[in-house]
Amino acid sequence: MDLPYRRAGCGKPLVLVHGYLGGSAQWEAQMSALSGTHDVIAPDLPGFGQAAYMAGPSCIADFAAAVMGCLDRLGVDSFTLLGHSMGGMIVQEIAARHPGRLEALVLYGTGPLGLMPDRFEPVETSLARLDADGVQASADRISAMWFRNGTSAQGYVPIRDVARLANPDAARNALIAMRDWDGRPALQNFSMPCRIIWGDQDRSYRWPQPESLWRGIAGAELCVIPAASHAVHIEKPDLFNAVLRDFL
C-alpha cells in the first residue's frame, strides 16, 4: 500500500500521523515551523485526505502497518513519531510492535482506549449518525467539536474541508477500528522518551485518557495546554510548535 505523503526539510525524521477524518494537509503549520531542523514526513492514512481513494482498514494494527510500509518505502529506519487522536492509537501500536525504530514518541490529544469514554458522543452514536447523515454531514459536525469555538473558529473551515474528503466506508471502518482497540497492556513496555500533549478543553479525549498514558508510560512527560480543545495544533500553532520543538 503506497500511501501519499507530504515531506519537507532535512535532519532527523519526524513523522506526523493524523487522526480520524484528518489528512496530511492539517500539519501545514508544523511542517513550516519544523522543516528547518527536521525531515518532516506526514502520510495520509488509507481512506482519508489524499488517500481517500484507498480502502480503509477496520483495525488499528492495519493502519500501523500502512504507516510503517510508507516509511520503509522511503528508507526511513529510525524516527520520532507523533500521533494525534486516532493517529495516537496508531503510533502506540507502532511503538509496541517496532520499539527499536523509534527515537521518541509524542502522544497528542489521544489515549490508550479506543472506546473513548466520556467522548462528546459514544462511538456507536457516531456510527449511527454516519450511516444516517453521510460522511460530509458527519465531517462538518465532528470537526466543529475539535475547536473551542466550533464552526466559528478560525481554523474550522480548512479542517472541515479535509475531513469531507474521507471515503465513507473508510470513515465507518475507522470508527470500528477505534472502538475495538485497547492499547493499555503495551504501555508498561514503552521505554523511549515520550511527551503527552493535551488541550484542557478536549471533548474527544477527556482527562482520564491522557492521564492513563502519563501514569502508564514510565518517565513520560505531560504538557497540558490551557484554553485549547482537540485541535491545539490549529487553534494555537505557535504554542504547540514551541512545545513540540522543546521536546525534540
Tab-separated table of C-alpha atoms in Angstrom:
chain	number	residue	atom	x	y	z
A	1	MET	CA	0.000	0.000	0.000
A	2	ASP	CA	1.772	3.158	-1.220
A	3	LEU	CA	0.409	5.942	0.970
A	4	PRO	CA	0.611	9.505	-0.337
A	5	TYR	CA	2.543	11.839	1.939
A	6	ARG	CA	3.920	15.326	2.369
A	7	ARG	CA	7.604	15.816	3.128
A	8	ALA	CA	9.722	18.868	3.866
A	9	GLY	CA	13.069	19.756	5.397
A	10	CYS	CA	16.190	17.875	6.380
A	11	GLY	CA	17.598	16.476	9.579
A	12	LYS	CA	16.306	13.764	11.871
A	13	PRO	CA	12.993	12.319	10.672
A	14	LEU	CA	9.805	13.461	12.391
A	15	VAL	CA	6.680	11.561	11.348
A	16	LEU	CA	3.254	13.180	11.889
A	17	VAL	CA	0.242	10.857	11.884
A	18	HIS	CA	-3.184	12.485	11.628
A	19	GLY	CA	-6.372	11.269	13.241
A	20	TYR	CA	-9.912	10.337	12.300
A	21	LEU	CA	-11.247	12.385	9.352
A	22	GLY	CA	-7.857	14.060	9.090
A	23	GLY	CA	-5.177	14.350	6.433
A	24	SER	CA	-1.596	15.410	5.912
A	25	ALA	CA	-2.745	18.924	4.956
A	26	GLN	CA	-3.624	19.664	8.570
A	27	TRP	CA	0.085	19.710	9.510
A	28	GLU	CA	0.987	22.705	7.338
A	29	ALA	CA	1.966	24.945	10.281
A	30	GLN	CA	4.110	22.218	11.829
A	31	MET	CA	5.864	21.376	8.581
A	32	SER	CA	6.661	25.037	8.032
A	33	ALA	CA	7.937	25.560	11.575
A	34	LEU	CA	9.987	22.371	11.939
A	35	SER	CA	11.335	21.685	8.458
A	36	GLY	CA	14.362	23.855	9.173
A	37	THR	CA	15.627	21.308	11.695
A	38	HIS	CA	13.854	18.051	10.802
A	39	ASP	CA	12.890	15.856	7.896
A	40	VAL	CA	9.125	16.137	8.446
A	41	ILE	CA	7.002	13.388	6.918
A	42	ALA	CA	3.196	13.407	7.071
A	43	PRO	CA	1.405	10.456	5.446
A	44	ASP	CA	-2.275	10.367	4.565
A	45	LEU	CA	-3.903	7.362	6.192
A	46	PRO	CA	-5.751	4.964	3.863
A	47	GLY	CA	-9.254	6.241	3.183
A	48	PHE	CA	-8.530	9.822	4.249
A	49	GLY	CA	-7.102	13.020	2.772
A	50	GLN	CA	-5.075	12.390	-0.370
A	51	ALA	CA	-5.541	8.647	0.207
A	52	ALA	CA	-9.348	8.787	0.125
A	53	TYR	CA	-9.319	6.535	-2.932
A	54	MET	CA	-7.909	3.683	-0.821
A	55	ALA	CA	-9.908	1.184	1.193
A	56	GLY	CA	-9.803	1.955	4.885
A	57	PRO	CA	-8.742	-0.671	7.444
A	58	SER	CA	-11.058	-1.794	10.229
A	59	CYS	CA	-8.315	-2.398	12.794
A	60	ILE	CA	-5.624	-0.123	14.232
A	61	ALA	CA	-2.876	-2.673	13.535
A	62	ASP	CA	-3.541	-2.401	9.793
A	63	PHE	CA	-3.281	1.392	9.936
A	64	ALA	CA	0.039	0.960	11.758
A	65	ALA	CA	1.266	-1.432	9.088
A	66	ALA	CA	0.340	1.066	6.369
A	67	VAL	CA	2.356	3.831	8.048
A	68	MET	CA	5.346	1.540	8.527
A	69	GLY	CA	5.106	0.459	4.897
A	70	CYS	CA	5.283	4.102	3.850
A	71	LEU	CA	8.372	4.716	5.987
A	72	ASP	CA	10.051	1.551	4.766
A	73	ARG	CA	9.413	2.606	1.181
A	74	LEU	CA	11.064	5.955	1.943
A	75	GLY	CA	14.041	4.237	3.590
A	76	VAL	CA	13.386	5.861	6.970
A	77	ASP	CA	14.792	3.479	9.576
A	78	SER	CA	14.548	5.478	12.794
A	79	PHE	CA	12.343	8.446	13.600
A	80	THR	CA	10.429	10.453	16.154
A	81	LEU	CA	6.753	9.607	15.899
A	82	LEU	CA	3.827	11.911	16.690
A	83	GLY	CA	0.220	10.779	16.569
A	84	HIS	CA	-2.921	12.855	17.029
A	85	SER	CA	-6.276	11.407	18.116
A	86	MET	CA	-6.785	8.111	16.252
A	87	GLY	CA	-3.263	8.689	14.974
A	88	GLY	CA	-2.162	8.487	18.600
A	89	MET	CA	-3.596	4.981	18.790
A	90	ILE	CA	-1.790	4.086	15.574
A	91	VAL	CA	1.576	5.303	16.834
A	92	GLN	CA	1.093	3.441	20.127
A	93	GLU	CA	0.590	0.304	18.042
A	94	ILE	CA	3.768	1.080	16.101
A	95	ALA	CA	5.680	1.703	19.334
A	96	ALA	CA	4.514	-1.647	20.685
A	97	ARG	CA	5.429	-3.549	17.518
A	98	HIS	CA	8.607	-1.710	16.453
A	99	PRO	CA	10.126	-0.133	19.587
A	100	GLY	CA	13.647	-0.233	18.182
A	101	ARG	CA	12.700	2.048	15.308
A	102	LEU	CA	11.528	4.944	17.486
A	103	GLU	CA	13.813	7.709	18.707
A	104	ALA	CA	10.960	9.305	20.669
A	105	LEU	CA	7.172	9.319	20.882
A	106	VAL	CA	4.640	12.170	21.079
A	107	LEU	CA	1.071	11.273	22.020
A	108	TYR	CA	-1.171	14.222	21.315
A	109	GLY	CA	-4.876	14.534	22.054
A	110	THR	CA	-5.211	10.783	22.396
A	111	GLY	CA	-5.489	7.907	24.826
A	112	PRO	CA	-4.894	4.186	25.236
A	113	LEU	CA	-8.541	3.109	24.983
A	114	GLY	CA	-10.391	3.250	21.675
A	115	LEU	CA	-13.854	3.330	23.199
A	116	MET	CA	-13.014	6.908	24.284
A	117	PRO	CA	-15.055	7.111	27.492
A	118	ASP	CA	-16.730	10.498	28.006
A	119	ARG	CA	-16.209	11.491	24.365
A	120	PHE	CA	-18.649	14.156	23.137
A	121	GLU	CA	-20.716	11.241	21.833
A	122	PRO	CA	-20.250	7.450	22.009
A	123	VAL	CA	-18.589	5.779	19.035
A	124	GLU	CA	-21.794	3.843	18.403
A	125	THR	CA	-23.663	7.133	18.048
A	126	SER	CA	-21.091	8.365	15.541
A	127	LEU	CA	-21.559	5.159	13.560
A	128	ALA	CA	-25.334	5.548	13.531
A	129	ARG	CA	-25.175	9.197	12.539
A	130	LEU	CA	-22.629	8.450	9.806
A	131	ASP	CA	-24.977	5.854	8.361
A	132	ALA	CA	-27.968	8.190	8.609
A	133	ASP	CA	-26.420	11.522	7.577
A	134	GLY	CA	-23.474	10.624	5.341
A	135	VAL	CA	-19.801	11.444	5.596
A	136	GLN	CA	-19.976	15.154	4.732
A	137	ALA	CA	-22.529	15.984	7.415
A	138	SER	CA	-20.588	13.896	9.915
A	139	ALA	CA	-17.347	15.617	8.915
A	140	ASP	CA	-18.902	19.044	9.434
A	141	ARG	CA	-20.359	18.140	12.822
A	142	ILE	CA	-17.376	16.262	14.237
A	143	SER	CA	-14.812	18.808	13.014
A	144	ALA	CA	-16.670	21.522	14.914
A	145	MET	CA	-16.189	19.543	18.129
A	146	TRP	CA	-12.418	19.808	17.781
A	147	PHE	CA	-12.434	23.586	18.389
A	148	ARG	CA	-13.439	25.624	21.429
A	149	ASN	CA	-15.423	27.983	19.207
A	150	GLY	CA	-16.906	25.322	16.947
A	151	THR	CA	-17.756	26.379	13.409
A	152	SER	CA	-16.710	29.984	14.109
A	153	ALA	CA	-13.121	29.001	14.913
A	154	GLN	CA	-10.542	30.414	12.519
A	155	GLY	CA	-9.183	27.005	11.559
A	156	TYR	CA	-12.504	25.213	11.239
A	157	VAL	CA	-13.173	25.555	7.501
A	158	PRO	CA	-9.868	24.103	6.180
A	159	ILE	CA	-10.024	21.240	8.683
A	160	ARG	CA	-13.656	20.575	7.756
A	161	ASP	CA	-12.708	20.527	4.082
A	162	VAL	CA	-10.015	17.908	4.737
A	163	ALA	CA	-12.489	15.857	6.781
A	164	ARG	CA	-15.007	15.918	3.916
A	165	LEU	CA	-12.511	14.089	1.685
A	166	ALA	CA	-12.886	10.882	3.682
A	167	ASN	CA	-14.028	7.746	1.940
A	168	PRO	CA	-17.430	6.888	3.512
A	169	ASP	CA	-16.551	3.225	4.016
A	170	ALA	CA	-13.184	4.178	5.489
A	171	ALA	CA	-14.856	6.595	7.888
A	172	ARG	CA	-17.069	3.790	9.125
A	173	ASN	CA	-14.261	1.234	9.319
A	174	ALA	CA	-12.066	3.612	11.299
A	175	LEU	CA	-14.737	4.075	13.958
A	176	ILE	CA	-14.900	0.305	14.303
A	177	ALA	CA	-11.105	0.116	14.462
A	178	MET	CA	-11.023	2.631	17.306
A	179	ARG	CA	-13.923	1.050	19.164
A	180	ASP	CA	-12.245	-2.360	19.194
A	181	TRP	CA	-8.720	-1.239	20.146
A	182	ASP	CA	-7.142	-1.292	23.602
A	183	GLY	CA	-3.514	-0.250	23.920
A	184	ARG	CA	-3.254	-0.255	27.716
A	185	PRO	CA	-1.353	-3.547	28.114
A	186	ALA	CA	1.553	-2.285	25.980
A	187	LEU	CA	2.194	0.977	27.845
A	188	GLN	CA	4.391	-0.594	30.529
A	189	ASN	CA	6.832	-1.732	27.854
A	190	PHE	CA	7.457	1.710	26.327
A	191	SER	CA	10.999	2.851	27.118
A	192	MET	CA	11.544	5.562	24.505
A	193	PRO	CA	11.308	9.254	25.508
A	194	CYS	CA	7.660	10.244	25.444
A	195	ARG	CA	5.732	13.502	25.724
A	196	ILE	CA	1.953	13.670	26.078
A	197	ILE	CA	0.227	16.833	24.833
A	198	TRP	CA	-3.392	17.555	25.720
A	199	GLY	CA	-5.690	20.565	25.463
A	200	ASP	CA	-7.589	21.047	28.701
A	201	GLN	CA	-10.901	21.543	26.866
A	202	ASP	CA	-10.606	18.475	24.638
A	203	ARG	CA	-14.082	16.963	24.205
A	204	SER	CA	-12.873	13.894	22.315
A	205	TYR	CA	-10.343	12.663	24.868
A	206	ARG	CA	-11.227	13.739	28.388
A	207	TRP	CA	-8.600	13.921	31.128
A	208	PRO	CA	-8.707	10.224	32.171
A	209	GLN	CA	-7.331	9.264	28.755
A	210	PRO	CA	-4.094	11.320	28.739
A	211	GLU	CA	-3.776	10.651	32.469
A	212	SER	CA	-3.725	6.911	31.740
A	213	LEU	CA	-0.919	7.461	29.246
A	214	TRP	CA	1.053	9.622	31.655
A	215	ARG	CA	0.728	7.165	34.533
A	216	GLY	CA	1.159	4.092	32.343
A	217	ILE	CA	4.367	5.063	30.497
A	218	ALA	CA	7.420	5.245	32.747
A	219	GLY	CA	9.094	8.644	32.574
A	220	ALA	CA	6.518	10.171	30.232
A	221	GLU	CA	6.285	13.958	30.233
A	222	LEU	CA	2.881	15.635	30.334
A	223	CYS	CA	2.134	19.025	28.793
A	224	VAL	CA	-1.366	20.426	29.297
A	225	ILE	CA	-2.282	23.330	27.008
A	226	PRO	CA	-4.753	25.706	28.689
A	227	ALA	CA	-7.836	27.042	26.928
A	228	ALA	CA	-7.421	24.655	24.000
A	229	SER	CA	-9.515	21.823	22.623
A	230	HIS	CA	-8.751	18.788	20.456
A	231	ALA	CA	-7.044	20.661	17.600
A	232	VAL	CA	-4.384	22.552	19.563
A	233	HIS	CA	-2.026	22.479	16.587
A	234	ILE	CA	-4.610	24.500	14.638
A	235	GLU	CA	-6.024	26.680	17.435
A	236	LYS	CA	-2.640	27.620	18.911
A	237	PRO	CA	0.001	26.590	16.365
A	238	ASP	CA	2.824	28.747	17.730
A	239	LEU	CA	2.411	27.400	21.254
A	240	PHE	CA	2.002	23.846	20.021
A	241	ASN	CA	5.113	24.116	17.866
A	242	ALA	CA	7.092	25.522	20.793
A	243	VAL	CA	6.013	22.612	22.999
A	244	LEU	CA	6.986	20.165	20.288
A	245	ARG	CA	10.292	21.859	19.497
A	246	ASP	CA	11.196	21.877	23.197
A	247	PHE	CA	10.824	18.094	23.295
A	248	LEU	CA	12.629	17.438	20.034
